[in-house]
PDB file of C-alpha atoms in Angstrom:
ATOM      1  CA  UNK A  11     -92.041  32.701 -47.846  1.00  0.00           C
ATOM      2  CA  UNK A  12     -93.011  35.727 -45.793  1.00  0.00           C
ATOM      3  CA  UNK A  13     -90.751  38.286 -44.249  1.00  0.00           C
ATOM      4  CA  UNK A  14     -91.611  36.781 -40.924  1.00  0.00           C
ATOM      5  CA  UNK A  15     -91.140  33.309 -41.621  1.00  0.00           C
ATOM      6  CA  UNK A  16     -87.381  34.187 -43.145  1.00  0.00           C
ATOM      7  CA  UNK A  17     -86.546  35.984 -40.021  1.00  0.00           C
ATOM      8  CA  UNK A  18     -87.669  32.906 -37.951  1.00  0.00           C
ATOM      9  CA  UNK A  19     -85.582  30.726 -40.212  1.00  0.00           C
ATOM     10  CA  UNK A  20     -82.498  32.882 -39.958  1.00  0.00           C
ATOM     11  CA  UNK A  21     -82.897  33.010 -36.359  1.00  0.00           C
ATOM     12  CA  UNK A  22     -83.201  29.019 -36.092  1.00  0.00           C
ATOM     13  CA  UNK A  23     -80.072  28.786 -38.360  1.00  0.00           C
ATOM     14  CA  UNK A  24     -78.009  31.183 -36.217  1.00  0.00           C
ATOM     15  CA  UNK A  25     -79.013  29.430 -32.992  1.00  0.00           C
ATOM     16  CA  UNK A  26     -78.016  26.112 -34.457  1.00  0.00           C
ATOM     17  CA  UNK A  27     -74.590  27.695 -35.519  1.00  0.00           C
ATOM     18  CA  UNK A  28     -73.884  29.229 -32.405  1.00  0.00           C
ATOM     19  CA  UNK A  29     -74.829  25.962 -30.369  1.00  0.00           C
ATOM     20  CA  UNK A  30     -72.526  23.965 -32.802  1.00  0.00           C
ATOM     21  CA  UNK A  31     -69.582  26.249 -32.419  1.00  0.00           C
ATOM     22  CA  UNK A  32     -70.273  26.230 -28.678  1.00  0.00           C
ATOM     23  CA  UNK A  33     -70.181  22.581 -28.631  1.00  0.00           C
ATOM     24  CA  UNK A  34     -67.046  22.229 -30.414  1.00  0.00           C
ATOM     25  CA  UNK A  35     -65.142  24.677 -28.417  1.00  0.00           C
ATOM     26  CA  UNK A  36     -66.333  22.713 -25.294  1.00  0.00           C
ATOM     27  CA  UNK A  37     -64.790  19.403 -26.694  1.00  0.00           C
ATOM     28  CA  UNK A  38     -61.613  21.240 -27.773  1.00  0.00           C
ATOM     29  CA  UNK A  39     -61.128  22.457 -24.506  1.00  0.00           C
ATOM     30  CA  UNK A  40     -61.730  19.320 -22.831  1.00  0.00           C
ATOM     31  CA  UNK A  41     -59.310  17.675 -24.937  1.00  0.00           C
ATOM     32  CA  UNK A  42     -56.629  20.267 -24.410  1.00  0.00           C
ATOM     33  CA  UNK A  43     -57.128  20.067 -20.769  1.00  0.00           C
ATOM     34  CA  UNK A  44     -56.657  16.308 -20.815  1.00  0.00           C
ATOM     35  CA  UNK A  45     -53.467  16.400 -23.017  1.00  0.00           C
ATOM     36  CA  UNK A  46     -51.766  19.071 -21.192  1.00  0.00           C
ATOM     37  CA  UNK A  47     -51.116  17.410 -17.808  1.00  0.00           C
ATOM     38  CA  UNK A  48     -49.645  14.263 -19.696  1.00  0.00           C
ATOM     39  CA  UNK A  49     -47.653  16.487 -21.982  1.00  0.00           C
ATOM     40  CA  UNK A  50     -46.488  18.542 -19.154  1.00  0.00           C
ATOM     41  CA  UNK A  51     -45.605  15.361 -17.267  1.00  0.00           C
ATOM     42  CA  UNK A  52     -43.783  13.622 -20.172  1.00  0.00           C
ATOM     43  CA  UNK A  53     -41.661  17.115 -20.512  1.00  0.00           C
ATOM     44  CA  UNK A  54     -40.726  16.966 -16.672  1.00  0.00           C
ATOM     45  CA  UNK A  55     -39.898  13.190 -16.931  1.00  0.00           C
ATOM     46  CA  UNK A  56     -37.617  13.974 -19.820  1.00  0.00           C
ATOM     47  CA  UNK A  57     -35.840  16.885 -17.753  1.00  0.00           C
ATOM     48  CA  UNK A  58     -35.707  14.514 -14.888  1.00  0.00           C
ATOM     49  CA  UNK A  59     -34.282  11.639 -16.778  1.00  0.00           C
ATOM     50  CA  UNK A  60     -31.708  13.964 -18.505  1.00  0.00           C
ATOM     51  CA  UNK A  61     -30.571  15.281 -15.259  1.00  0.00           C
ATOM     52  CA  UNK A  62     -30.323  11.878 -13.831  1.00  0.00           C
ATOM     53  CA  UNK A  63     -28.285  10.663 -16.786  1.00  0.00           C
ATOM     54  CA  UNK A  64     -25.913  13.697 -16.266  1.00  0.00           C
ATOM     55  CA  UNK A  65     -25.326  12.925 -12.461  1.00  0.00           C
ATOM     56  CA  UNK A  66     -25.467   9.082 -12.662  1.00  0.00           C
ATOM     57  CA  UNK A  67     -21.824   7.554 -12.906  1.00  0.00           C
ATOM     58  CA  UNK A  68     -20.295   4.374 -12.864  1.00  0.00           C
ATOM     59  CA  UNK A  69     -16.677   3.262 -11.941  1.00  0.00           C
ATOM     60  CA  UNK A  70     -15.154  -0.237 -12.038  1.00  0.00           C
ATOM     61  CA  UNK A  71     -13.179  -1.207  -8.939  1.00  0.00           C
ATOM     62  CA  UNK A  72     -10.806  -4.267  -8.948  1.00  0.00           C
ATOM     63  CA  UNK A  73     -10.194  -5.941  -5.344  1.00  0.00           C
ATOM     64  CA  UNK A  74      -8.383  -9.342  -4.378  1.00  0.00           C
ATOM     65  CA  UNK A  75      -9.545 -11.982  -2.155  1.00  0.00           C
ATOM     66  CA  UNK A  76      -8.604 -11.190   1.626  1.00  0.00           C
ATOM     67  CA  UNK A  77     -11.234 -12.286   3.866  1.00  0.00           C
ATOM     68  CA  UNK A  78     -12.971 -10.913   5.939  1.00  0.00           C
ATOM     69  CA  UNK A  79     -11.906  -7.440   4.494  1.00  0.00           C
ATOM     70  CA  UNK A  80     -12.808  -8.553   0.860  1.00  0.00           C
ATOM     71  CA  UNK A  81     -14.048 -11.856  -0.081  1.00  0.00           C
ATOM     72  CA  UNK A  82     -16.561 -13.455  -2.389  1.00  0.00           C
ATOM     73  CA  UNK A  83     -17.634 -15.963   0.543  1.00  0.00           C
ATOM     74  CA  UNK A  84     -19.489 -13.252   2.147  1.00  0.00           C
ATOM     75  CA  UNK A  85     -22.637 -11.592   1.280  1.00  0.00           C
ATOM     76  CA  UNK A  86     -21.578  -7.894   0.353  1.00  0.00           C
ATOM     77  CA  UNK A  87     -18.153  -9.119  -0.581  1.00  0.00           C
ATOM     78  CA  UNK A  88     -16.741  -8.242   2.952  1.00  0.00           C
ATOM     79  CA  UNK A  89     -16.854  -5.324   5.349  1.00  0.00           C
ATOM     80  CA  UNK A  90     -14.257  -3.139   3.192  1.00  0.00           C
ATOM     81  CA  UNK A  91     -15.810  -4.016  -0.047  1.00  0.00           C
ATOM     82  CA  UNK A  92     -19.134  -2.914   1.494  1.00  0.00           C
ATOM     83  CA  UNK A  93     -17.741   0.356   2.577  1.00  0.00           C
ATOM     84  CA  UNK A  94     -15.952   1.352  -0.721  1.00  0.00           C
ATOM     85  CA  UNK A  95     -19.289   0.737  -2.544  1.00  0.00           C
ATOM     86  CA  UNK A  96     -21.303   2.913   0.096  1.00  0.00           C
ATOM     87  CA  UNK A  97     -18.673   5.503  -0.034  1.00  0.00           C
ATOM     88  CA  UNK A  98     -18.708   6.165  -3.730  1.00  0.00           C
ATOM     89  CA  UNK A  99     -22.601   5.726  -3.549  1.00  0.00           C
ATOM     90  CA  UNK A 100     -22.566   8.813  -1.183  1.00  0.00           C
ATOM     91  CA  UNK A 101     -21.024  10.878  -3.992  1.00  0.00           C
ATOM     92  CA  UNK A 102     -23.441   9.809  -6.550  1.00  0.00           C
ATOM     93  CA  UNK A 103     -21.318   7.036  -7.920  1.00  0.00           C
ATOM     94  CA  UNK A 104     -22.067   3.393  -8.671  1.00  0.00           C
ATOM     95  CA  UNK A 105     -19.103   1.199  -8.101  1.00  0.00           C
ATOM     96  CA  UNK A 106     -18.996  -2.238  -9.644  1.00  0.00           C
ATOM     97  CA  UNK A 107     -16.388  -4.430  -7.919  1.00  0.00           C
ATOM     98  CA  UNK A 108     -14.345  -7.164  -9.912  1.00  0.00           C
ATOM     99  CA  UNK A 109     -12.224  -9.746  -7.965  1.00  0.00           C
ATOM    100  CA  UNK A 110      -9.068 -10.422  -9.740  1.00  0.00           C
ATOM    101  CA  UNK A 111      -5.733 -12.012  -8.552  1.00  0.00           C
ATOM    102  CA  UNK A 112      -3.905  -9.127  -6.815  1.00  0.00           C
ATOM    103  CA  UNK A 113      -1.049  -9.039  -9.452  1.00  0.00           C
ATOM    104  CA  UNK A 114      -3.258  -8.847 -12.295  1.00  0.00           C
ATOM    105  CA  UNK A 115      -5.603  -6.282 -10.744  1.00  0.00           C
ATOM    106  CA  UNK A 116      -2.621  -4.203 -10.142  1.00  0.00           C
ATOM    107  CA  UNK A 117      -1.072  -4.259 -13.700  1.00  0.00           C
ATOM    108  CA  UNK A 118      -4.540  -3.836 -15.304  1.00  0.00           C
ATOM    109  CA  UNK A 119      -5.394  -0.816 -13.099  1.00  0.00           C
ATOM    110  CA  UNK A 120      -1.952   0.655 -13.673  1.00  0.00           C
ATOM    111  CA  UNK A 121      -2.784   0.817 -17.323  1.00  0.00           C
ATOM    112  CA  UNK A 122      -6.248   2.434 -16.632  1.00  0.00           C
ATOM    113  CA  UNK A 123      -8.483  -0.684 -17.192  1.00  0.00           C
ATOM    114  CA  UNK A 124      -9.977   0.052 -13.891  1.00  0.00           C
ATOM    115  CA  UNK A 125     -10.978   3.370 -12.135  1.00  0.00           C
ATOM    116  CA  UNK A 126      -9.531   2.095  -8.862  1.00  0.00           C
ATOM    117  CA  UNK A 127      -8.360  -0.701  -6.810  1.00  0.00           C
ATOM    118  CA  UNK A 128      -8.385  -1.577  -3.153  1.00  0.00           C
ATOM    119  CA  UNK A 129      -6.917  -2.161  -0.802  1.00  0.00           C
ATOM    120  CA  UNK A 130      -3.199  -1.776  -0.997  1.00  0.00           C
ATOM    121  CA  UNK A 131      -0.591  -0.575   1.595  1.00  0.00           C
ATOM    122  CA  UNK A 132       1.735   2.326   0.648  1.00  0.00           C
ATOM    123  CA  UNK A 133       5.060   1.937  -1.186  1.00  0.00           C
ATOM    124  CA  UNK A 134       7.024   4.527  -2.697  1.00  0.00           C
ATOM    125  CA  UNK A 135       7.364   2.814  -6.037  1.00  0.00           C
ATOM    126  CA  UNK A 136       3.701   2.570  -6.276  1.00  0.00           C
ATOM    127  CA  UNK A 137       3.552   6.382  -6.221  1.00  0.00           C
ATOM    128  CA  UNK A 138       4.774   6.375 -10.004  1.00  0.00           C
ATOM    129  CA  UNK A 139       1.650   4.885 -11.115  1.00  0.00           C
ATOM    130  CA  UNK A 140      -1.121   5.684  -8.648  1.00  0.00           C
ATOM    131  CA  UNK A 141      -2.782   8.162  -6.352  1.00  0.00           C
ATOM    132  CA  UNK A 142      -3.457   7.054  -2.750  1.00  0.00           C
ATOM    133  CA  UNK A 143      -6.775   7.691  -1.029  1.00  0.00           C
ATOM    134  CA  UNK A 144      -6.992   8.642   2.494  1.00  0.00           C
ATOM    135  CA  UNK A 145      -6.481   5.361   4.636  1.00  0.00           C
ATOM    136  CA  UNK A 146      -9.416   3.264   4.526  1.00  0.00           C
ATOM    137  CA  UNK A 147      -8.291   0.489   6.634  1.00  0.00           C
ATOM    138  CA  UNK A 148      -5.772   0.074   9.779  1.00  0.00           C
ATOM    139  CA  UNK A 149      -4.421  -3.706   9.672  1.00  0.00           C
ATOM    140  CA  UNK A 150      -3.099  -4.727  12.960  1.00  0.00           C
ATOM    141  CA  UNK A 151      -0.929  -7.839  12.885  1.00  0.00           C
ATOM    142  CA  UNK A 152      -0.412  -9.778  16.293  1.00  0.00           C
ATOM    143  CA  UNK A 153       0.879 -13.154  17.322  1.00  0.00           C
ATOM    144  CA  UNK A 154      -1.624 -15.866  17.848  1.00  0.00           C
ATOM    145  CA  UNK A 155      -0.823 -18.663  20.287  1.00  0.00           C
ATOM    146  CA  UNK A 156      -2.231 -21.376  22.435  1.00  0.00           C
ATOM    147  CA  UNK A 157      -3.885 -20.370  25.599  1.00  0.00           C
ATOM    148  CA  UNK A 158      -2.031 -22.977  27.813  1.00  0.00           C
ATOM    149  CA  UNK A 159       1.361 -21.354  26.719  1.00  0.00           C
ATOM    150  CA  UNK A 160       2.689 -18.400  29.113  1.00  0.00           C
ATOM    151  CA  UNK A 161       3.648 -16.095  26.023  1.00  0.00           C
ATOM    152  CA  UNK A 162       4.953 -12.697  26.381  1.00  0.00           C
ATOM    153  CA  UNK A 163       7.096 -10.354  24.345  1.00  0.00           C
ATOM    154  CA  UNK A 164       8.805  -6.891  23.986  1.00  0.00           C
ATOM    155  CA  UNK A 165      11.238  -7.177  21.092  1.00  0.00           C
ATOM    156  CA  UNK A 166      12.355  -9.505  18.648  1.00  0.00           C
ATOM    157  CA  UNK A 167      15.026 -10.890  20.977  1.00  0.00           C
ATOM    158  CA  UNK A 168      12.219 -12.405  23.149  1.00  0.00           C
ATOM    159  CA  UNK A 169      11.173 -14.681  20.164  1.00  0.00           C
ATOM    160  CA  UNK A 170      14.284 -16.707  19.660  1.00  0.00           C
ATOM    161  CA  UNK A 171      12.895 -19.421  21.927  1.00  0.00           C
ATOM    162  CA  UNK A 172       9.884 -19.920  19.887  1.00  0.00           C
ATOM    163  CA  UNK A 173       9.175 -21.663  16.362  1.00  0.00           C
ATOM    164  CA  UNK A 174       7.063 -19.334  14.482  1.00  0.00           C
ATOM    165  CA  UNK A 175       4.451 -20.040  11.511  1.00  0.00           C
ATOM    166  CA  UNK A 176       4.088 -17.963   8.649  1.00  0.00           C
ATOM    167  CA  UNK A 177       2.653 -17.595   5.363  1.00  0.00           C
ATOM    168  CA  UNK A 178       4.546 -18.358   2.032  1.00  0.00           C
ATOM    169  CA  UNK A 179       6.303 -15.130   0.619  1.00  0.00           C
ATOM    170  CA  UNK A 180       4.544 -13.278   3.342  1.00  0.00           C
ATOM    171  CA  UNK A 181       6.066  -9.904   4.825  1.00  0.00           C
ATOM    172  CA  UNK A 182       5.691  -9.042   8.395  1.00  0.00           C
ATOM    173  CA  UNK A 183       7.525  -5.900   8.308  1.00  0.00           C
ATOM    174  CA  UNK A 184      11.145  -4.913   7.994  1.00  0.00           C
ATOM    175  CA  UNK A 185      12.193  -5.965  11.450  1.00  0.00           C
ATOM    176  CA  UNK A 186      10.723  -9.553  11.633  1.00  0.00           C
ATOM    177  CA  UNK A 187      11.395 -10.261   8.079  1.00  0.00           C
ATOM    178  CA  UNK A 188      15.108  -9.354   8.613  1.00  0.00           C
ATOM    179  CA  UNK A 189      15.413 -11.631  11.771  1.00  0.00           C
ATOM    180  CA  UNK A 190      13.835 -14.459   9.894  1.00  0.00           C
ATOM    181  CA  UNK A 191      16.301 -13.929   6.794  1.00  0.00           C
ATOM    182  CA  UNK A 192      19.289 -13.834   9.182  1.00  0.00           C
ATOM    183  CA  UNK A 193      18.454 -16.960  10.887  1.00  0.00           C
ATOM    184  CA  UNK A 194      17.907 -15.271  14.207  1.00  0.00           C
ATOM    185  CA  UNK A 195      14.202 -16.429  14.033  1.00  0.00           C
ATOM    186  CA  UNK A 196      12.845 -20.080  12.862  1.00  0.00           C
ATOM    187  CA  UNK A 197       9.698 -19.695  10.656  1.00  0.00           C
ATOM    188  CA  UNK A 198       7.925 -22.609   9.429  1.00  0.00           C
ATOM    189  CA  UNK A 199       5.671 -21.331   6.457  1.00  0.00           C
ATOM    190  CA  UNK A 200       2.695 -22.920   5.455  1.00  0.00           C
ATOM    191  CA  UNK A 201       0.209 -22.077   2.425  1.00  0.00           C
ATOM    192  CA  UNK A 202      -2.896 -21.035   4.446  1.00  0.00           C
ATOM    193  CA  UNK A 203      -4.152 -19.998   7.784  1.00  0.00           C
ATOM    194  CA  UNK A 204      -5.760 -23.203   8.124  1.00  0.00           C
ATOM    195  CA  UNK A 205      -2.726 -25.151   7.911  1.00  0.00           C
ATOM    196  CA  UNK A 206      -0.845 -22.750  10.449  1.00  0.00           C
ATOM    197  CA  UNK A 207      -3.597 -22.449  12.907  1.00  0.00           C
ATOM    198  CA  UNK A 208      -3.438 -26.503  12.581  1.00  0.00           C
ATOM    199  CA  UNK A 209       0.227 -26.529  13.262  1.00  0.00           C
ATOM    200  CA  UNK A 210      -0.262 -24.128  16.268  1.00  0.00           C
ATOM    201  CA  UNK A 211      -2.789 -26.624  17.901  1.00  0.00           C
ATOM    202  CA  UNK A 212      -0.389 -29.434  17.609  1.00  0.00           C
ATOM    203  CA  UNK A 213       2.514 -27.563  18.741  1.00  0.00           C
ATOM    204  CA  UNK A 214       4.470 -27.783  15.717  1.00  0.00           C
ATOM    205  CA  UNK A 215       4.773 -24.086  15.922  1.00  0.00           C
ATOM    206  CA  UNK A 216       4.280 -22.009  18.988  1.00  0.00           C
ATOM    207  CA  UNK A 217       3.245 -18.376  17.713  1.00  0.00           C
ATOM    208  CA  UNK A 218       1.726 -17.492  14.468  1.00  0.00           C
ATOM    209  CA  UNK A 219       1.961 -13.682  13.381  1.00  0.00           C
ATOM    210  CA  UNK A 220      -1.226 -12.552  11.347  1.00  0.00           C
ATOM    211  CA  UNK A 221      -3.613  -9.813  11.045  1.00  0.00           C
ATOM    212  CA  UNK A 222      -5.977 -10.048  13.849  1.00  0.00           C
ATOM    213  CA  UNK A 223      -9.253  -9.746  11.909  1.00  0.00           C
ATOM    214  CA  UNK A 224      -8.099 -12.172   9.168  1.00  0.00           C
ATOM    215  CA  UNK A 225      -6.693 -14.569  11.850  1.00  0.00           C
ATOM    216  CA  UNK A 226     -10.054 -14.863  13.583  1.00  0.00           C
ATOM    217  CA  UNK A 227     -12.203 -15.168  10.415  1.00  0.00           C
ATOM    218  CA  UNK A 228     -10.059 -18.333   9.558  1.00  0.00           C
ATOM    219  CA  UNK A 229     -10.560 -19.569  13.072  1.00  0.00           C
ATOM    220  CA  UNK A 230     -14.399 -19.025  12.532  1.00  0.00           C
ATOM    221  CA  UNK A 231     -14.514 -20.538   9.244  1.00  0.00           C
ATOM    222  CA  UNK A 232     -12.413 -23.605   9.715  1.00  0.00           C
ATOM    223  CA  UNK A 233     -12.313 -24.733  13.292  1.00  0.00           C
ATOM    224  CA  UNK A 234     -14.625 -25.983  15.877  1.00  0.00           C
ATOM    225  CA  UNK A 235     -15.614 -24.104  18.871  1.00  0.00           C
ATOM    226  CA  UNK A 236     -13.404 -26.358  20.961  1.00  0.00           C
ATOM    227  CA  UNK A 237     -10.456 -25.642  18.707  1.00  0.00           C
ATOM    228  CA  UNK A 238     -10.934 -22.197  18.818  1.00  0.00           C
ATOM    229  CA  UNK A 239     -11.052 -22.000  22.612  1.00  0.00           C
ATOM    230  CA  UNK A 240      -7.705 -23.210  22.821  1.00  0.00           C
ATOM    231  CA  UNK A 241      -6.134 -20.103  20.826  1.00  0.00           C
ATOM    232  CA  UNK A 242      -5.686 -16.574  21.610  1.00  0.00           C
ATOM    233  CA  UNK A 243      -3.588 -13.549  20.518  1.00  0.00           C
ATOM    234  CA  UNK A 244      -1.060 -11.289  22.313  1.00  0.00           C
ATOM    235  CA  UNK A 245      -2.389  -7.759  22.637  1.00  0.00           C
ATOM    236  CA  UNK A 246       1.150  -6.222  21.579  1.00  0.00           C
ATOM    237  CA  UNK A 247       0.940  -5.520  17.666  1.00  0.00           C
ATOM    238  CA  UNK A 248       3.798  -6.660  15.626  1.00  0.00           C
ATOM    239  CA  UNK A 249       2.841  -4.232  12.935  1.00  0.00           C
ATOM    240  CA  UNK A 250       0.378  -1.746  12.240  1.00  0.00           C
ATOM    241  CA  UNK A 251      -0.529  -1.053   8.581  1.00  0.00           C
ATOM    242  CA  UNK A 252      -2.377   1.595   6.807  1.00  0.00           C
ATOM    243  CA  UNK A 253      -4.214   0.352   3.470  1.00  0.00           C
ATOM    244  CA  UNK A 254      -5.758   2.649   0.923  1.00  0.00           C
ATOM    245  CA  UNK A 255      -7.875   2.830  -2.315  1.00  0.00           C
ATOM    246  CA  UNK A 256      -5.591   3.404  -5.325  1.00  0.00           C
ATOM    247  CA  UNK A 257      -6.480   5.433  -8.341  1.00  0.00           C
ATOM    248  CA  UNK A 258      -4.169   5.191 -11.634  1.00  0.00           C
ATOM    249  CA  UNK A 259      -2.252   8.036 -12.838  1.00  0.00           C
ATOM    250  CA  UNK A 260      -2.995   6.574 -16.350  1.00  0.00           C
ATOM    251  CA  UNK A 261      -6.695   7.955 -16.202  1.00  0.00           C
ATOM    252  CA  UNK A 262      -6.829  11.911 -16.339  1.00  0.00           C
ATOM    253  CA  UNK A 263      -9.899  12.138 -13.911  1.00  0.00           C
ATOM    254  CA  UNK A 264      -8.319  10.063 -11.256  1.00  0.00           C
ATOM    255  CA  UNK A 265      -7.301  13.139  -9.117  1.00  0.00           C
ATOM    256  CA  UNK A 266     -11.213  14.373  -9.033  1.00  0.00           C
ATOM    257  CA  UNK A 267     -12.546  10.795  -8.573  1.00  0.00           C
ATOM    258  CA  UNK A 268      -9.955  10.413  -5.556  1.00  0.00           C
ATOM    259  CA  UNK A 269     -11.002  13.800  -4.051  1.00  0.00           C
ATOM    260  CA  UNK A 270     -14.634  12.697  -4.166  1.00  0.00           C
ATOM    261  CA  UNK A 271     -14.038   9.560  -2.535  1.00  0.00           C
ATOM    262  CA  UNK A 272     -11.925  11.234   0.222  1.00  0.00           C
ATOM    263  CA  UNK A 273     -14.852  13.243   0.606  1.00  0.00           C
ATOM    264  CA  UNK A 274     -17.232  10.449   1.179  1.00  0.00           C
ATOM    265  CA  UNK A 275     -14.745   8.604   3.242  1.00  0.00           C
ATOM    266  CA  UNK A 276     -14.474  11.778   5.821  1.00  0.00           C
ATOM    267  CA  UNK A 277     -18.200  12.019   5.902  1.00  0.00           C
ATOM    268  CA  UNK A 278     -18.420   8.115   6.463  1.00  0.00           C
ATOM    269  CA  UNK A 279     -16.317   8.123   9.506  1.00  0.00           C
ATOM    270  CA  UNK A 280     -17.971  11.533  10.879  1.00  0.00           C
ATOM    271  CA  UNK A 281     -21.487   9.805  10.572  1.00  0.00           C
ATOM    272  CA  UNK A 282     -20.379   6.716  12.827  1.00  0.00           C
ATOM    273  CA  UNK A 283     -20.889   4.450   9.932  1.00  0.00           C
ATOM    274  CA  UNK A 284     -17.196   3.465   9.652  1.00  0.00           C
ATOM    275  CA  UNK A 285     -17.240   2.448  13.327  1.00  0.00           C
ATOM    276  CA  UNK A 286     -20.180   0.324  12.674  1.00  0.00           C
ATOM    277  CA  UNK A 287     -18.722  -1.449   9.891  1.00  0.00           C
ATOM    278  CA  UNK A 288     -15.523  -2.087  11.978  1.00  0.00           C
ATOM    279  CA  UNK A 289     -17.412  -3.459  14.917  1.00  0.00           C
ATOM    280  CA  UNK A 290     -18.834  -6.210  13.004  1.00  0.00           C
ATOM    281  CA  UNK A 291     -15.206  -7.461  12.846  1.00  0.00           C
ATOM    282  CA  UNK A 292     -14.659  -7.525  16.583  1.00  0.00           C
ATOM    283  CA  UNK A 293     -18.078  -8.912  17.100  1.00  0.00           C
ATOM    284  CA  UNK A 294     -17.152 -11.869  15.016  1.00  0.00           C
ATOM    285  CA  UNK A 295     -13.822 -12.015  16.856  1.00  0.00           C
ATOM    286  CA  UNK A 296     -15.384 -12.542  20.124  1.00  0.00           C
ATOM    287  CA  UNK A 297     -18.497 -14.732  19.040  1.00  0.00           C
TER     288      UNK A 297
END
């Protein structure tokens, strides 16, 4: 082979090698460019998922049947149940609600079986086992009566001429309870709102004390429009109660959880959301 031919062969080989190296580099870069976005996205997703796991919290809250505030009869489980869930959610906490009989819910929560329970009025003896949130509900007890009866009252003495209805083992505040216990007032107790309103319509009782929204909910769900039209309530309140969400002292993080709930409740009120929820109750009463 001549020297000229050898040079030509070397040149061709070097050219082929350069072309192969260039092509290999191209495909390597292409593969790397395709892989990196997926790898980066996967890394970002992993970070996001890790962060999500850190901020995602769940609590279990026991509640009792008390329509329309708390009830399995309604979508959302009642106005107060919906508010409890929304308030926790505003603080990054998912609240799971469990309905239990009131006594059982109280006992199991006191032992730390639930992170919170709702809703209960304040009693000093309950402070031994629970922390009380800021008030979430104001209950207003009034006297229901027939519209065709001219009823008015200022004090307990004005009620002596009437036969009262009442719930079995139900409290209506110290003053009214004492008047019934002493025999000053006659109370014919019944097992349900439905029974007591039937007695009211048939004049077996003349006045029936009950929380206003609870009473109107019973009327809406158990009586005809004609029957409802015969009943009203006196504007003077017998009793105003504040109700709270309770957090068990048996759990070490209850104070922190309550503080976060109170923060959410404050924001809920300031935003106007609380009033919108409560308006749904008054709309039902006047519909």
